[in-house]
Coordinates of N, CA and C in Angstrom, one line a residue:
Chain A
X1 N 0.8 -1.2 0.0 CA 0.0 0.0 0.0 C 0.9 1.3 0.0
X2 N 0.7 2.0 -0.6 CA 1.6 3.4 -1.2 C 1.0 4.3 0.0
X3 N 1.8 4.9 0.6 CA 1.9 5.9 1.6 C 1.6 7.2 1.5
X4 N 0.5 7.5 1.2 CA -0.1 8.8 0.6 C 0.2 10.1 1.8
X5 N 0.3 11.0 1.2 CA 0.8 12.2 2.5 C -0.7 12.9 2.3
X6 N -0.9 13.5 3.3 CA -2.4 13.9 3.4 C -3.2 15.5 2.9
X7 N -3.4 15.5 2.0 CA -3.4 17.0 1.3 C -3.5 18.1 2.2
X8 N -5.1 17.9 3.1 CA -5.2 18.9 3.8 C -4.1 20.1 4.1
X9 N -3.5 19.0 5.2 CA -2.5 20.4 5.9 C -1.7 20.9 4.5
X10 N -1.1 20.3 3.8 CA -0.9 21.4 2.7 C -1.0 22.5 1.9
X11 N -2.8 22.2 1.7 CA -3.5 23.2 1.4 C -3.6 24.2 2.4
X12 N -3.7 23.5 4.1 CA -4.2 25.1 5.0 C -3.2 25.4 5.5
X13 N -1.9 25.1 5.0 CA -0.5 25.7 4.4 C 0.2 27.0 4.3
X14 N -1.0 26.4 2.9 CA -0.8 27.6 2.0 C -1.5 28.7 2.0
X15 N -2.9 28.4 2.8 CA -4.1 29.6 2.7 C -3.5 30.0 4.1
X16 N -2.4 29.6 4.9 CA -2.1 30.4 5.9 C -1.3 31.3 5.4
X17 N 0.3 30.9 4.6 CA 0.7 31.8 3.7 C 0.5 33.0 3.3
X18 N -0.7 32.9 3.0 CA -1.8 33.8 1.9 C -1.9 34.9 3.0
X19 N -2.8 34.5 3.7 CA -3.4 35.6 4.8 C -2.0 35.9 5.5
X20 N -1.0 35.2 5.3 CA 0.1 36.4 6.4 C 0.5 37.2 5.5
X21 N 0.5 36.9 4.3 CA 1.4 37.9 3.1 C -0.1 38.9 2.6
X22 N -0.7 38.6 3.2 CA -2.3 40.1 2.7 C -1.9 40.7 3.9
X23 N -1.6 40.3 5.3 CA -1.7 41.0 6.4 C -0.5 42.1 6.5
X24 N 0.2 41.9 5.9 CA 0.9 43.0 6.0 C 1.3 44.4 5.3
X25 N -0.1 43.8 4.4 CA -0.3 45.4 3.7 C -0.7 46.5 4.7
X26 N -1.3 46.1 5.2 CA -2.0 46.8 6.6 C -0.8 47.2 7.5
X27 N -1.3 48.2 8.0 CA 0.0 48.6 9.2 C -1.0 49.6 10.3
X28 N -1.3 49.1 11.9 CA -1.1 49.9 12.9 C -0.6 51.5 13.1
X29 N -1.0 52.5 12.7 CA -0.1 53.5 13.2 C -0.4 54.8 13.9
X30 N 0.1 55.2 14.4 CA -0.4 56.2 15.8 C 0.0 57.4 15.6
X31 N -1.1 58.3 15.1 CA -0.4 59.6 14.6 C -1.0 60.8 15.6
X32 N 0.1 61.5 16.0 CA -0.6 63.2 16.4 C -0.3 64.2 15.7
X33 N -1.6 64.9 15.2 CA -1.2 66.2 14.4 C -1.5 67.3 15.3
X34 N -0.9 68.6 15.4 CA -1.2 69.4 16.5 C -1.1 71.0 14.8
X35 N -2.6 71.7 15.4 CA -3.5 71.5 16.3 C -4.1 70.3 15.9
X36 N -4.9 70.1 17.2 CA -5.9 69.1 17.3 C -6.7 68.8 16.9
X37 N -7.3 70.2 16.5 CA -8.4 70.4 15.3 C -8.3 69.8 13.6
X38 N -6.9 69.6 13.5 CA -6.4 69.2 12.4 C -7.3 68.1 11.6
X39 N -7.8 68.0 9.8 CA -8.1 66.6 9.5 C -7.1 65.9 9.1
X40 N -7.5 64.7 9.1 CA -6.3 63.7 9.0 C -6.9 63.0 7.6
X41 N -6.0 62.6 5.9 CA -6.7 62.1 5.4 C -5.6 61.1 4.9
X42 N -6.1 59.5 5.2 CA -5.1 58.8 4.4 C -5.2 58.1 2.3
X43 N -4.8 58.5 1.8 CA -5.1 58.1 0.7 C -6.2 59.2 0.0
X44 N -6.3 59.9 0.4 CA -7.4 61.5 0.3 C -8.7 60.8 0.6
X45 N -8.7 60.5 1.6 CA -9.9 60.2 2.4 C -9.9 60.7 3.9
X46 N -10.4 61.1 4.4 CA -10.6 62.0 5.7 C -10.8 60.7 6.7
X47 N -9.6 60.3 7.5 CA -9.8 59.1 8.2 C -9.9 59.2 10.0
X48 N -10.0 60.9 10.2 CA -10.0 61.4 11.9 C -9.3 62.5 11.6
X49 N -9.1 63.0 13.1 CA -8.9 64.1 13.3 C -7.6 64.3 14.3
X50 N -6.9 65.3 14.5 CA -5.6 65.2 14.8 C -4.7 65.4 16.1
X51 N -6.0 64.7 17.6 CA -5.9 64.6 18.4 C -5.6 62.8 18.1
X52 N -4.3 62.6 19.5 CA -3.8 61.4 19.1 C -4.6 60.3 18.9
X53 N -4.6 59.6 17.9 CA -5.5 58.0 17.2 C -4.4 57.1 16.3
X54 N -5.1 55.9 16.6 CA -4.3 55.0 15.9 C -4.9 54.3 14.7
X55 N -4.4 54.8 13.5 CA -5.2 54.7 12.0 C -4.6 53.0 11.7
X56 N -5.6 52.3 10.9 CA -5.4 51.5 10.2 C -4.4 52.0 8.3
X57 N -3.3 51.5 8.4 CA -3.0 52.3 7.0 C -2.7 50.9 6.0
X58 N -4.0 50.5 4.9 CA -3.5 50.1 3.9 C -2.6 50.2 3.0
X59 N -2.0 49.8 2.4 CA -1.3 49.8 1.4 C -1.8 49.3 0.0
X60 N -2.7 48.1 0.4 CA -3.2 47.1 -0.8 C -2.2 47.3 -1.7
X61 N -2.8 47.2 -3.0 CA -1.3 46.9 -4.1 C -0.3 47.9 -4.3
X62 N -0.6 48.9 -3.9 CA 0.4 50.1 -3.6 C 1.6 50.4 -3.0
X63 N 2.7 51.2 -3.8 CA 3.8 51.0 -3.0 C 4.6 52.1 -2.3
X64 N 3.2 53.0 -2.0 CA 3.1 54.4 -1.3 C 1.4 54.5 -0.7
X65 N 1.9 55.6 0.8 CA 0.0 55.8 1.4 C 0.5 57.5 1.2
X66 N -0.2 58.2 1.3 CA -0.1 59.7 1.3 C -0.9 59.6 2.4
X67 N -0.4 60.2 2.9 CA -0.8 61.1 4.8 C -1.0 62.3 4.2
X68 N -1.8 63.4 4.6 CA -2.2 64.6 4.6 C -2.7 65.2 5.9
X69 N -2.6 66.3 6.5 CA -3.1 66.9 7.1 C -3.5 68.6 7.2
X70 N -4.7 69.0 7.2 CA -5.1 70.2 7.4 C -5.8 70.8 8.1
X71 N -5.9 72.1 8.3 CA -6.2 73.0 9.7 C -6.8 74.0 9.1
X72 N -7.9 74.9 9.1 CA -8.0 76.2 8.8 C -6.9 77.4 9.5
X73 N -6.3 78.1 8.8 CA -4.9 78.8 9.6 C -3.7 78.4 9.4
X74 N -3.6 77.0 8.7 CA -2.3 76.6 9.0 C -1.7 76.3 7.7
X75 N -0.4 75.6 7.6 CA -0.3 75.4 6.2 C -0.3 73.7 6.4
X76 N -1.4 73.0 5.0 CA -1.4 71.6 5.0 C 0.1 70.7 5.3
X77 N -0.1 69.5 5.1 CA 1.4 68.8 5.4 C 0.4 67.5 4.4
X78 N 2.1 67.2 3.4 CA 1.7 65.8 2.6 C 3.0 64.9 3.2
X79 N 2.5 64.1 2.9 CA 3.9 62.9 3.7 C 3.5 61.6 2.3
X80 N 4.3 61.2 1.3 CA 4.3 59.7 0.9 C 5.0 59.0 1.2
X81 N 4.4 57.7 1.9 CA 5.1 57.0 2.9 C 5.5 55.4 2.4
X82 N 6.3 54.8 2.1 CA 6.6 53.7 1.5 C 6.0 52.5 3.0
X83 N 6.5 51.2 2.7 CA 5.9 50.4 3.7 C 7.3 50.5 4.5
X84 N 8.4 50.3 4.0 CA 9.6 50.3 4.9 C 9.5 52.0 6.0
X85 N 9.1 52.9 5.3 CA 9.3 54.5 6.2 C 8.5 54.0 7.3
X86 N 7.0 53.4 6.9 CA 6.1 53.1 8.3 C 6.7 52.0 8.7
X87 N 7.1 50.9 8.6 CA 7.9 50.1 9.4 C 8.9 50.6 10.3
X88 N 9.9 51.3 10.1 CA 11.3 52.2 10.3 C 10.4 53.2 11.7
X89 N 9.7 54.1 11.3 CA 8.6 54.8 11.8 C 8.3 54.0 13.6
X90 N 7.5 53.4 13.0 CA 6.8 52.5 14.3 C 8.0 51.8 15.1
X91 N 8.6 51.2 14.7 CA 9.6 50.5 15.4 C 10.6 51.2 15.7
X92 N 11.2 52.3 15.6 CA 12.1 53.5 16.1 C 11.4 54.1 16.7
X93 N 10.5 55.0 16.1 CA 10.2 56.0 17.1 C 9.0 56.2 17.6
X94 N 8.0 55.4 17.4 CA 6.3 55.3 17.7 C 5.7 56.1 16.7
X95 N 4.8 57.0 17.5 CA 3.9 57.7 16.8 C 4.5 58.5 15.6
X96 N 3.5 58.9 14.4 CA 4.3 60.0 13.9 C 3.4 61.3 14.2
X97 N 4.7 62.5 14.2 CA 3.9 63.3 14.8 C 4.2 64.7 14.4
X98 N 3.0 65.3 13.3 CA 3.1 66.5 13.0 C 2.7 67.8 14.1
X99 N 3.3 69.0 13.3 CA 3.6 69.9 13.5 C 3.3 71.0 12.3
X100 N 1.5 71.4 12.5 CA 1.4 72.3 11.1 C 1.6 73.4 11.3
X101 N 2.7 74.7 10.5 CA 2.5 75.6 10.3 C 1.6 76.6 10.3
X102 N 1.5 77.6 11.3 CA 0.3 78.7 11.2 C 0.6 79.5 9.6
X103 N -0.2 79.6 9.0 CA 0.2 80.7 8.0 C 0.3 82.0 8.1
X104 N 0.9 82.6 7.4 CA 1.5 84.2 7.8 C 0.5 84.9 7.8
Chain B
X1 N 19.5 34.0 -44.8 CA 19.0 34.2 -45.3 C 17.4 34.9 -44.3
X2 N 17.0 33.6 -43.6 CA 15.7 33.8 -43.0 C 16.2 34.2 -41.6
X3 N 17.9 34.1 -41.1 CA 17.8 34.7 -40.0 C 17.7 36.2 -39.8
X4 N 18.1 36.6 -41.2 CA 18.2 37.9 -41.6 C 17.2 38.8 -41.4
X5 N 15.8 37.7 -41.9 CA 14.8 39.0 -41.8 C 14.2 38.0 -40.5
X6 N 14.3 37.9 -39.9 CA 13.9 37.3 -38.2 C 14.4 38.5 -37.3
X7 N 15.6 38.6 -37.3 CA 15.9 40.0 -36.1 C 15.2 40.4 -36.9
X8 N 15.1 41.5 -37.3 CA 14.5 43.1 -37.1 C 13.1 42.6 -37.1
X9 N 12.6 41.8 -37.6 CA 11.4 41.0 -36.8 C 10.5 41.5 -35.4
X10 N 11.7 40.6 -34.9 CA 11.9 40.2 -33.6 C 12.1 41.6 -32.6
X11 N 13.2 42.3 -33.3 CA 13.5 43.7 -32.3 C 12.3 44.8 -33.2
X12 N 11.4 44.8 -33.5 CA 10.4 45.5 -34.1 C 9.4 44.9 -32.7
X13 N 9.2 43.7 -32.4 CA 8.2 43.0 -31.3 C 8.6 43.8 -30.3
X14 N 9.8 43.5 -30.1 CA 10.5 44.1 -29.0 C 9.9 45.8 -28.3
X15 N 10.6 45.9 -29.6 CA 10.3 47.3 -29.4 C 8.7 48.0 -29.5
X16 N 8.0 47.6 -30.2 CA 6.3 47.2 -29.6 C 6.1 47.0 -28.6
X17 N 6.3 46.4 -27.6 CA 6.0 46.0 -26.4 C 6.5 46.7 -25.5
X18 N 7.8 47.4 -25.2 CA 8.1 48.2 -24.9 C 8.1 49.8 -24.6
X19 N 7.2 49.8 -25.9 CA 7.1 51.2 -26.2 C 5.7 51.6 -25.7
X20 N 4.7 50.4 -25.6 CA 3.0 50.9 -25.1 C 3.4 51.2 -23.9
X21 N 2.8 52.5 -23.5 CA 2.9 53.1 -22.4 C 2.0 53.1 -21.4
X22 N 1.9 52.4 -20.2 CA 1.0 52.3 -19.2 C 0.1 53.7 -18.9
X23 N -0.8 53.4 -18.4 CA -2.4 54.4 -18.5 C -2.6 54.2 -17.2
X24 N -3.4 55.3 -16.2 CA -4.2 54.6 -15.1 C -5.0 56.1 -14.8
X25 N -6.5 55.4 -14.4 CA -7.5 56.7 -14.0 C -7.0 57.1 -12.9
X26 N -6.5 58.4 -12.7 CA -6.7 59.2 -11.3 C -7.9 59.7 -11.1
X27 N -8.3 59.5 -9.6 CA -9.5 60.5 -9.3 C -9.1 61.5 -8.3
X28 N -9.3 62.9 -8.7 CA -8.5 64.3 -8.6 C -9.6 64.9 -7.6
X29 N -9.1 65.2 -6.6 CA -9.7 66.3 -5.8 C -9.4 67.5 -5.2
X30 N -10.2 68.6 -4.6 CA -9.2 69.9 -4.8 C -10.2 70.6 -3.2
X31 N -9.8 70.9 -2.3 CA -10.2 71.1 -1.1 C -8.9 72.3 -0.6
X32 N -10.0 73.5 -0.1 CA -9.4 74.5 1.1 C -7.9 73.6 2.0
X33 N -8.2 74.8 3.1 CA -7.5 74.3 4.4 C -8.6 74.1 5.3
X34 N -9.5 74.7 5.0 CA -10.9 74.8 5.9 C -11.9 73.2 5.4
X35 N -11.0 72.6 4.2 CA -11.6 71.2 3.9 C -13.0 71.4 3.1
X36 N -13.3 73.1 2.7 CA -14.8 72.8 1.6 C -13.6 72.5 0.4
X37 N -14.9 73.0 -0.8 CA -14.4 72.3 -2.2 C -13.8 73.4 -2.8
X38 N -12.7 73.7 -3.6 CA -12.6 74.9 -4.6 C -12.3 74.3 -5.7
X39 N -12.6 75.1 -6.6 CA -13.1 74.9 -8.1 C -11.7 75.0 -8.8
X40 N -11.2 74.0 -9.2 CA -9.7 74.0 -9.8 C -9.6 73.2 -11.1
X41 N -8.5 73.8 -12.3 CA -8.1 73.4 -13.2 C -7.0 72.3 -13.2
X42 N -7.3 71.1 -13.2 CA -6.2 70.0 -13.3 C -4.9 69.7 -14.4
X43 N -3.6 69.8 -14.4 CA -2.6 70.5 -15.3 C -1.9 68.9 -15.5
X44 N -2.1 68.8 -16.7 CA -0.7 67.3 -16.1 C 0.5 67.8 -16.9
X45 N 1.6 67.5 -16.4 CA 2.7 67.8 -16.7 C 2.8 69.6 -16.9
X46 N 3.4 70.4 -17.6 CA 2.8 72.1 -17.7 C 1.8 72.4 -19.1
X47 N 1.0 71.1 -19.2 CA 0.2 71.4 -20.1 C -1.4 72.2 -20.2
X48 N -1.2 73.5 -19.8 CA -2.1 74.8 -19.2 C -3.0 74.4 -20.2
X49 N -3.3 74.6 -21.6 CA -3.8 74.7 -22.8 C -4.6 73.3 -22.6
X50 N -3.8 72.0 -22.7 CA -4.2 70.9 -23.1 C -5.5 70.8 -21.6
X51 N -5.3 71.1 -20.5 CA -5.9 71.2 -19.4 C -7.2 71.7 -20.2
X52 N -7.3 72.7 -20.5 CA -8.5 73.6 -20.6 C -9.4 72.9 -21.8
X53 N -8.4 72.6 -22.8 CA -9.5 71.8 -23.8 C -9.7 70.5 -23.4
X54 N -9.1 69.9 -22.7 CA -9.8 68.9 -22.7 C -10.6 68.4 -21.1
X55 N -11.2 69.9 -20.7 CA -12.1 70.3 -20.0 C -11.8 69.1 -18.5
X56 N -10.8 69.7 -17.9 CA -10.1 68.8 -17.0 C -10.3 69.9 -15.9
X57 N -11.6 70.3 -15.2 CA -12.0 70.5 -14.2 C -12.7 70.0 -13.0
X58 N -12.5 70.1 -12.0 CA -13.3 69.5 -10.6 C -13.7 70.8 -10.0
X59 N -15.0 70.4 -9.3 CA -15.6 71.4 -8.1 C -16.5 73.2 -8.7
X60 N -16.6 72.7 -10.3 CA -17.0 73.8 -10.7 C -18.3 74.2 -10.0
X61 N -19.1 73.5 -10.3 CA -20.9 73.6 -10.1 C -21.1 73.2 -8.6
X62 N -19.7 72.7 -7.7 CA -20.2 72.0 -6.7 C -18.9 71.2 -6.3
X63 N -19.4 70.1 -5.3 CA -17.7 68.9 -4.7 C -18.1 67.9 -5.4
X64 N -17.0 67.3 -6.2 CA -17.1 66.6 -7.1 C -15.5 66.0 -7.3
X65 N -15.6 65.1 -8.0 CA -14.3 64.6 -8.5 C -13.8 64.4 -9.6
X66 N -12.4 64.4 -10.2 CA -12.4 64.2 -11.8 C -11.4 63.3 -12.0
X67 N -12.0 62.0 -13.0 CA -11.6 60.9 -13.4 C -10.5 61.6 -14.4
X68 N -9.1 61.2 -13.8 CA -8.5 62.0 -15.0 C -7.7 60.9 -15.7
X69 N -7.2 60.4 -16.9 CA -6.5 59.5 -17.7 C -5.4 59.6 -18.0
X70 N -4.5 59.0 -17.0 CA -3.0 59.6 -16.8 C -2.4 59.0 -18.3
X71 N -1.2 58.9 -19.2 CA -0.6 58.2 -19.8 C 1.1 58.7 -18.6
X72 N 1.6 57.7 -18.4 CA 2.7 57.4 -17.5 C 4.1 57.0 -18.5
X73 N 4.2 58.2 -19.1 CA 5.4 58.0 -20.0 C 6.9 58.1 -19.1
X74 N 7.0 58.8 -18.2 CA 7.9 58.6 -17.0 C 7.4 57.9 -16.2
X75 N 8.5 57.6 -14.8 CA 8.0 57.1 -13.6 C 7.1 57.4 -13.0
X76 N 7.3 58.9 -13.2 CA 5.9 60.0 -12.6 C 5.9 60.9 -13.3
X77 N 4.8 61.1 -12.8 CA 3.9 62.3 -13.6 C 3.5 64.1 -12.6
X78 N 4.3 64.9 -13.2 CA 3.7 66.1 -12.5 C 2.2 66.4 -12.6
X79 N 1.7 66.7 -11.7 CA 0.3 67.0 -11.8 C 0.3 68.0 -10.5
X80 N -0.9 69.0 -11.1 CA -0.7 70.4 -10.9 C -2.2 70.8 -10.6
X81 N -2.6 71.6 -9.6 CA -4.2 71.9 -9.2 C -4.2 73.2 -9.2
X82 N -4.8 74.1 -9.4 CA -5.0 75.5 -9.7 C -6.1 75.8 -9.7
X83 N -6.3 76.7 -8.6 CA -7.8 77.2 -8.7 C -8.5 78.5 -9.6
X84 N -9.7 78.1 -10.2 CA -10.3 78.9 -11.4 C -11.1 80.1 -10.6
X85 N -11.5 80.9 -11.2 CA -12.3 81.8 -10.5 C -14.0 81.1 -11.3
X86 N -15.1 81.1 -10.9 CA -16.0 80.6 -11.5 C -17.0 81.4 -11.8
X87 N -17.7 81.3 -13.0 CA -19.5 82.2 -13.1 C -20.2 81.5 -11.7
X88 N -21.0 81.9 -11.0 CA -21.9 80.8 -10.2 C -23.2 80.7 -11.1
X89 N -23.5 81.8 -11.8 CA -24.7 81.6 -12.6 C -24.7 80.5 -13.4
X90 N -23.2 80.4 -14.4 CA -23.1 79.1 -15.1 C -22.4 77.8 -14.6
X91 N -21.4 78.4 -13.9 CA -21.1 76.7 -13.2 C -19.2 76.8 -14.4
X92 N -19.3 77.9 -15.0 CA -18.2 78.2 -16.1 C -17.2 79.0 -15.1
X93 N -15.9 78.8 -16.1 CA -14.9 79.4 -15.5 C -14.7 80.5 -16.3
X94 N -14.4 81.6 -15.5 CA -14.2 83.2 -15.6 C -13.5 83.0 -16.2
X95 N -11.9 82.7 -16.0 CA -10.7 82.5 -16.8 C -10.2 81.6 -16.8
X96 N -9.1 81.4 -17.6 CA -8.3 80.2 -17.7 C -6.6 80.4 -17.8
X97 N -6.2 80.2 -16.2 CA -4.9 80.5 -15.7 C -3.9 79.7 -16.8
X98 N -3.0 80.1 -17.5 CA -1.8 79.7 -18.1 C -0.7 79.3 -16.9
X99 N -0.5 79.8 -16.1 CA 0.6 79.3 -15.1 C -0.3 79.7 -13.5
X100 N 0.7 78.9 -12.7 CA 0.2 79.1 -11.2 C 0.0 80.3 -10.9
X101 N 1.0 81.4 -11.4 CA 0.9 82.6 -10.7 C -0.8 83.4 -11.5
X102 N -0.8 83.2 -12.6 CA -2.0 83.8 -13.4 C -3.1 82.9 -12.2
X103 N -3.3 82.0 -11.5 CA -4.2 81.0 -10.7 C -4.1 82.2 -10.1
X104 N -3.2 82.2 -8.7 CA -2.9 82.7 -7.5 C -3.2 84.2 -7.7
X105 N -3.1 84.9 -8.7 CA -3.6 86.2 -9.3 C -5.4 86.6 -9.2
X106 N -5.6 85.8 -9.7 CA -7.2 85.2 -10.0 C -8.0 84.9 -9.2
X107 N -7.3 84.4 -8.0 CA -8.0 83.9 -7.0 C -7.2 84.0 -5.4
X108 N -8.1 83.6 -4.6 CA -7.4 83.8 -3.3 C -6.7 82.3 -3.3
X109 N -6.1 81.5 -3.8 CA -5.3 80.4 -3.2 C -4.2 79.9 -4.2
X110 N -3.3 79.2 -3.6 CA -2.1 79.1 -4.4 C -2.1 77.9 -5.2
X111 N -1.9 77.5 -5.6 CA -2.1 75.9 -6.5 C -1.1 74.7 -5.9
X112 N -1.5 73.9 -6.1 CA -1.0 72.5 -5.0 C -0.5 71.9 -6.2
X113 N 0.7 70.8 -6.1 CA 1.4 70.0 -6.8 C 2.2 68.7 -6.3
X114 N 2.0 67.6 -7.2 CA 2.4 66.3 -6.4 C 2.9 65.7 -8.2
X115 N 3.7 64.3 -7.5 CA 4.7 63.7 -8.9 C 4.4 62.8 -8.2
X116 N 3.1 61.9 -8.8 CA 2.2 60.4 -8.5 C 2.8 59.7 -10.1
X117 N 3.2 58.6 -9.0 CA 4.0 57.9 -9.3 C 3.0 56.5 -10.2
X118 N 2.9 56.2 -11.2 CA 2.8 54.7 -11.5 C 1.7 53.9 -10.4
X119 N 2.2 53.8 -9.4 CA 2.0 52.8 -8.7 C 1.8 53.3 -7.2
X120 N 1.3 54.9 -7.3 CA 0.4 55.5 -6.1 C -0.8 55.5 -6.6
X121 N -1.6 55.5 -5.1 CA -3.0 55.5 -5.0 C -3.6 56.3 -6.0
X122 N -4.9 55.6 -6.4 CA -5.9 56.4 -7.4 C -6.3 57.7 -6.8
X123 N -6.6 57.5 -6.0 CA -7.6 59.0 -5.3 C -6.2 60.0 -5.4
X124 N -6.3 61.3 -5.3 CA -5.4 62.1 -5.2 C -6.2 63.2 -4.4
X125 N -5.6 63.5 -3.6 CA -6.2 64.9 -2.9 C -5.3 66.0 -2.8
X126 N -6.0 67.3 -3.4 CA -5.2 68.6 -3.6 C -5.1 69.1 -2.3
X127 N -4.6 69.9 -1.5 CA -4.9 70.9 -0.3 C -4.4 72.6 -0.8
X128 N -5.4 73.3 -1.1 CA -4.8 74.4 -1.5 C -4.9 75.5 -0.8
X129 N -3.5 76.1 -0.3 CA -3.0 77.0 0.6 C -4.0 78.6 0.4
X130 N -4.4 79.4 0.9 CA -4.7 80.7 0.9 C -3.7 81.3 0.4
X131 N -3.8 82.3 -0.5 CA -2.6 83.1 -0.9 C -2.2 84.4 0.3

C-alpha cells in the first residue's frame, strides 16, 4: 500500500501563507497632528482628526500611502510613505507626529 | 538568409512592447484648508492649454471629483491643481490660468502639486494653501 501524504494540511499551508502575506499590507499607526483640530486624510480620504488616534493604514497593491493633514490657519502637510518609512517609523520612534504651520 | 529578416522582426516585437505606455484613472480632488471644495483646473505635466481643452476641471458647479486619464510615459507624472475663478450663474470658469501665478492672481489660493508615481493611490487629494 503506497503511503499517501495527506493534502489537507498542505492546502491550509498555503491559505495560511496567503493571509500572512495580505496582512501586512496593513500597518497599525499612531499619529498626532497638533492642532488638534487638524483633519487627517489617508489616501485623500478624511480618516479622523488630529488629536492622538491609531489609523489603520492600507497599502493594498500600492507602493506608497499619502498622509495629509489640514487645519484652517495653518499650512497643510503631505507625507508619501513607503511600507519600509512606516515600518522604520513605528519600530524607532512610535507615533508619527506632525507639527502644522500657522500661515503668515 | 531567414535569419536575416527574423531579427528586425523580432526587435520591431521588441520594441512594440516596450514602447506601449502604461495608463491609469486618477480621481482628482481639490479642497481648502478649511476642507470645503474649490473649483480648480487640473494640469498634467505644464500642459495649461491641453488642461482647458480637454475640460479637466473638478468642483465647478459643486464637490465633485475628476476621473482623469494619466498616460505614465515617466516614472511619474507632475500634476498640478490651480484654482479657477467661476461664473456661479453658469457653473463656467471666468478664466483660464496659463501658469500658477495667473491662478494665484485670480483667485485667493495658491495651486498644489504632487509627482504620482505609476504605482500610487488612485484617489489624489489637492490641499490648496490661501494666498
Amino acid at each position: 500500500m503506497r503511503n499517501q501524504r495527506p493534502r489537507v494540511p498542505a492546502a491550509a499551508l498555503l491559505a495560511l501563507s496567503c493571509l500572512t502575506g495580505c496582512s501586512t499590507t496593513t500597518f497599525k499607526v499612531g499619529m498626532i497632528v497638533d492642532p488638534p483640530t487638524s483633519a487627517v486624510f489617508v489616501n485623500g480620504t478624511r480618516v479622523g482628526q488630529g488629536a492622538r488616534r491609531v489609523y489603520d493604514i492600507d497599502f493594498g497593491p500600492h507602493e506608497r500611502v499619502c498622509v495629509q493633514a489640514t487645519a484652517a490657519g495653518y499650512e497643510p502637510m503631505r507625507e508619501l510613505l513607503t511600507r519600509q518609512q512606516v515600518i522604520d517609523q513605528v519600530e524607532k520612534y512610535g507615533d508619527f507626529k506632525w507639527y502644522l504651520k500657522q500661515e503668515k | 538568409m531567414r535569419q536575416r529578416q527574423t531579427i528586425p522582426l523580432l526587435a520591431g516585437l521588441v520594441f512594440t512592447a516596450c514602447s506601449s505606455v502604461p495608463t491609469r484613472t486618477l480621481r482628482i480632488d481639490a479642497i481648502g484648508v478649511d476642507e470645503k471644495p474649490v473649483p480648480c483646473i487640473v494640469v498634467v505635466g505644464d500642459d495649461w492649454a491641453g488642461a482647458a481643452e480637454k475640460n479637466q476641471f473638478v468642483n465647478l458647479t459643486g464637490d465633485d471629483t475628476l476621473a482623469l486619464q494619466v498616460a505614465f510615459e515617466q516614472p511619474s507624472v507632475d500634476i498640478i491643481v490651480a484654482a479657477v475663478p467661476v461664473d456661479q450663474a453658469t457653473g463656467k470658469p471666468l478664466m483660464l490660468p496659463k501658469s500658477r501665478d495667473e491662478s494665484a492672481k485670480a483667485t485667493s489660493f495658491l495651486a498644489d502639486f504632487a509627482q504620482v508615481r505609476l504605482t500610487d493611490p488612485d484617489r489624489q487629494l489637492f490641499i490648496l494653501r490661501q494666498r
